XYZ file of C-alpha atoms in Angstrom:
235
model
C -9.573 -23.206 -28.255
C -10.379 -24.120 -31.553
C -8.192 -22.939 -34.569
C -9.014 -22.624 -38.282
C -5.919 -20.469 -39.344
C -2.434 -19.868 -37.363
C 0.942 -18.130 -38.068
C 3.524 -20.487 -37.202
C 6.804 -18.700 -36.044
C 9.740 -20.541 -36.525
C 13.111 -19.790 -35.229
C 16.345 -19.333 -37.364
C 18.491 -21.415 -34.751
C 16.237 -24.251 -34.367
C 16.582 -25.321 -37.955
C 20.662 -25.580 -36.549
C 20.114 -28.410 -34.886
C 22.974 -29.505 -33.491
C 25.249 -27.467 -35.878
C 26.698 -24.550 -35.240
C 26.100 -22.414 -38.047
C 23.485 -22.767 -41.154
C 20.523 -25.562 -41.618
C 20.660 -29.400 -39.988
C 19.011 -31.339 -43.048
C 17.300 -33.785 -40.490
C 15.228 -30.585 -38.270
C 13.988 -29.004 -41.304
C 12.721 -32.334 -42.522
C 11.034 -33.250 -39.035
C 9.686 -29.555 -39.136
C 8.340 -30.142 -42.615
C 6.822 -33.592 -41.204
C 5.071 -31.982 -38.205
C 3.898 -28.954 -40.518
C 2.364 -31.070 -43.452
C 0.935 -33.555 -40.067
C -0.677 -30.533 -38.902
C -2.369 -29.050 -42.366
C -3.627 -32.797 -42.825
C -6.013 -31.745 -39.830
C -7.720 -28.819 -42.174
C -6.350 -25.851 -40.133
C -4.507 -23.381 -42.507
C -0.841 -22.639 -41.981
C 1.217 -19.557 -42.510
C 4.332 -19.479 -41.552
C 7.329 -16.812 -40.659
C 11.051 -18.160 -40.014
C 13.659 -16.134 -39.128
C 17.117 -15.658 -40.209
C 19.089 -15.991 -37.077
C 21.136 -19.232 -37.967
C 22.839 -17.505 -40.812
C 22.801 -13.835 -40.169
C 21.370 -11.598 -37.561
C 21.090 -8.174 -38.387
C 21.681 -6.447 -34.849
C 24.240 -8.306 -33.912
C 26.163 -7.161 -37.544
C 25.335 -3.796 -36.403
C 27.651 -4.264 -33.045
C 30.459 -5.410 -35.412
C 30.893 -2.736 -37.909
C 27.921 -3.102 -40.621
C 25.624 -0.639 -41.390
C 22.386 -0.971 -39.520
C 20.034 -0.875 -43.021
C 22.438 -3.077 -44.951
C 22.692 -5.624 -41.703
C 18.546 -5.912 -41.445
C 18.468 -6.298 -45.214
C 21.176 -9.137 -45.018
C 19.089 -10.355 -42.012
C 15.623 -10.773 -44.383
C 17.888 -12.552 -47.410
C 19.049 -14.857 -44.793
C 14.929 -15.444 -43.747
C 14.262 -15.943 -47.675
C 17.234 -19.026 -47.774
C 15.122 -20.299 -44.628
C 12.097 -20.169 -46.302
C 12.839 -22.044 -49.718
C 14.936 -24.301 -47.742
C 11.451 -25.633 -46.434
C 9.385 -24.747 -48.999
C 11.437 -27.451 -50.434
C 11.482 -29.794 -47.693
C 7.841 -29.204 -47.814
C 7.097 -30.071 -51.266
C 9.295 -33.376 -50.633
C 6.815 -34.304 -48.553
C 3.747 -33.727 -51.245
C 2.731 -30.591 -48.894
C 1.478 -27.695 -51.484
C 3.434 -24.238 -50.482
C 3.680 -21.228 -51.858
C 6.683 -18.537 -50.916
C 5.826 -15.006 -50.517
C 8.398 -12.402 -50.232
C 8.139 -8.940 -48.509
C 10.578 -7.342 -51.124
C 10.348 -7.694 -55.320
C 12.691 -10.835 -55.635
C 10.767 -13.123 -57.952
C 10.965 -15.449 -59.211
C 12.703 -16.753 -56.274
C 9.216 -15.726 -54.610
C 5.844 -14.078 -54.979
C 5.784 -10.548 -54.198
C 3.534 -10.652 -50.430
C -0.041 -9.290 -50.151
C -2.411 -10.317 -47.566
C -4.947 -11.658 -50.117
C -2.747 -13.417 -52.442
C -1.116 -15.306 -49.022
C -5.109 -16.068 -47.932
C -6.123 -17.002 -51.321
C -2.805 -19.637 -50.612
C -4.035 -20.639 -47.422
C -7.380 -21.426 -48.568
C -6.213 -23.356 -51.296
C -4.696 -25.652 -48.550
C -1.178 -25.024 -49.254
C 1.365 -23.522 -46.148
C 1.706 -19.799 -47.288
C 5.391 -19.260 -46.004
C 5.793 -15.543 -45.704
C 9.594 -14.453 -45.582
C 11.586 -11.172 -45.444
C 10.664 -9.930 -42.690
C 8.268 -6.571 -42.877
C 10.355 -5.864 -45.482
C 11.744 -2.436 -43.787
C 14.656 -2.479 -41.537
C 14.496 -2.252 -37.552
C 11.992 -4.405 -37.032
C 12.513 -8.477 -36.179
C 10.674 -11.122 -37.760
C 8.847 -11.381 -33.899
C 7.271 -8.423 -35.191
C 7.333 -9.774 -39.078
C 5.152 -12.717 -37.632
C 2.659 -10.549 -35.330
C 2.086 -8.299 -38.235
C 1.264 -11.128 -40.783
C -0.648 -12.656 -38.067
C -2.855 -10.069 -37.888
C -3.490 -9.150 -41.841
C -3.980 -13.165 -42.540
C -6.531 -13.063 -39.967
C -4.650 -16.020 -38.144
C -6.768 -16.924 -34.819
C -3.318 -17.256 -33.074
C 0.372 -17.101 -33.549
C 1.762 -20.658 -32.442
C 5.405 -19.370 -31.531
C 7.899 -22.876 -32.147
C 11.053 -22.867 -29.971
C 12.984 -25.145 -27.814
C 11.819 -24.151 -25.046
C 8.065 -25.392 -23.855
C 6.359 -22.619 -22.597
C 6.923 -19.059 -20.793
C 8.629 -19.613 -17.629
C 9.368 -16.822 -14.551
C 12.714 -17.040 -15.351
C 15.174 -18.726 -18.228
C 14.608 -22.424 -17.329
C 18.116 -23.157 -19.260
C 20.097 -21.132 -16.404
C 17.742 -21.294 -13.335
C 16.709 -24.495 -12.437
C 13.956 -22.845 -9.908
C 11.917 -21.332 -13.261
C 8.152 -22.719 -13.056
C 5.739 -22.125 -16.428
C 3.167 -20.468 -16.859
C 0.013 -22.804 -18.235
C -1.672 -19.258 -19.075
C -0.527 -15.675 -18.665
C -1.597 -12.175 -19.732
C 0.281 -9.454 -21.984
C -0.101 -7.286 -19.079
C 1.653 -10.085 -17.047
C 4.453 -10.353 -19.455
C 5.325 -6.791 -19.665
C 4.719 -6.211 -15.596
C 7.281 -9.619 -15.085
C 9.990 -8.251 -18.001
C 9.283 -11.727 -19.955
C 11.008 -12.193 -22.733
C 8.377 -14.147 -24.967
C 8.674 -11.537 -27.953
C 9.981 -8.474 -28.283
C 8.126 -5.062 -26.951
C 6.647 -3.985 -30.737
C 5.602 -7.425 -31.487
C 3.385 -8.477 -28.077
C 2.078 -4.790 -28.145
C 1.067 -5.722 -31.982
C -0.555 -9.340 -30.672
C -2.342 -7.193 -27.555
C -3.923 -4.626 -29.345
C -5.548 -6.773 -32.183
C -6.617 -9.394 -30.104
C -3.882 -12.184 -31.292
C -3.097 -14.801 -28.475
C 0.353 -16.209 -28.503
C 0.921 -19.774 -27.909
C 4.657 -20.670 -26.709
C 5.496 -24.515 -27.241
C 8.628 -26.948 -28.065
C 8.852 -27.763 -31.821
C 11.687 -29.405 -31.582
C 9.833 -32.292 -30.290
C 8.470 -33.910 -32.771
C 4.606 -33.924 -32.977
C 3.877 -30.916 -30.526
C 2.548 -29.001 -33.268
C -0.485 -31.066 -34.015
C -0.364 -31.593 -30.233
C -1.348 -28.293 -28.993
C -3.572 -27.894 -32.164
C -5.978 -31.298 -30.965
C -5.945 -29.371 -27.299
C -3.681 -30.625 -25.741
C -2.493 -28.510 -22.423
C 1.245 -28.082 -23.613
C 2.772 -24.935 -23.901
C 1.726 -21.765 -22.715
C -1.361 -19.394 -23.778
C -0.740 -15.515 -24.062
C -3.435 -13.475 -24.027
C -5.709 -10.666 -23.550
């Protein structure tokens, strides 16, 4: 499968590292590495982090905070994420522009899909944070929905893990992965690739998911030359 334009999801605890709270210097500069590696090929990048290694807004929620007030914290937290490698990006001479789902400028560009395309066809890694900008929705569902208005040809999903598996392959050590599998097959097997909204969102606009390990370093360019790593959800 060939790819011209993808939405990269990143996760919020990934750029942890090994630390248990906020952003491990040395990750975000290997995923800045990997990303500017990757738009060296030509393909256009846009990317979605999430917020999760500084504030989650759900699990606030469960501990007192209002749920509105918790997303909202939850999308600040994705905007640290994202100048936090817009920066790391721009250290590396990769061109990157933030966009910003709420008015915050000039700490970013207010988001609109053809500002973030004119971006990507500029070559520079449109990096697309706060969430949808509304609360009760995750940045799963952030990343299918700018996936689908920047006309991405697939959302590459990042994570430590290196594929879909039957089960959690960090707690059963029988767990085999899928090479390919369908939507249908994900919500028929309870899989937890994304949640419900988001891989109903991919399904019904035609936007394959592919699952892979960035936290190995090169995978990204990997699985964009073809290489059979990761796993391919689709229609």
């Amino acid at each position: 499968m060939q790819f011209n334009r993808i939405l990269l999801k990143l996760s919020g605890e990934s750029l942890m590292g090994d630390k248990q709270y906020g952003i491990d210097e040395k990750r975000l500069q290997e995923y800045a590495g990997q990303i500017h590696e990757a738009a060296r090929t030509g393909v256009q990048i846009g990317i979605v982090i999430g917020g999760g290694n500084i504030f989650r807004g759900l699990s606030g929620a469960t501990k007192g905070f209002d749920r509105v007030k918790g997303d909202q914290m939850g999308m600040l937290a994705t905007v640290i994420n994202s100048l936090a490698l817009s920066s790391a990006l721009t250290a590396v001479g990769q061109g990157n522009r933030v966009f910003t789902a709420v008015r915050m400028e000039p700490v970013g560009e207010l988001y609109s899909k053809w500002k973030a395309i004119e971006s990507l066809e500029r070559g520079e890694i449109a990096i697309l944070a706060a969430g949808t900008g509304n609360p009760f929705f995750t940045t799963d569902t952030a990343s299918a929905l700018r996936g689908i208005e920047i006309e991405a040809d697939a959302m590459f999903k990042g994570t430590r893990v290196d594929g879909v598996y039957t089960a959690d392959p960090e707690k059963d050590p029988t767990a085999t992965k899928f090479q390919t599998i369908t939507f249908d097959e994900v919500y028929s097997r309870g899989l937890k690739v994304m949640d419900l909204t988001a891989t109903t969102m991919c399904k019904e606009n035609n936007l394959p998911i592919v699952v892979f390990d960035m936290d190995s370093y090169g995978n990204l360019k990997r699985v964009l030359d073809g290489e059979d790593i990761g796993t391919l959800v689709h229609v």
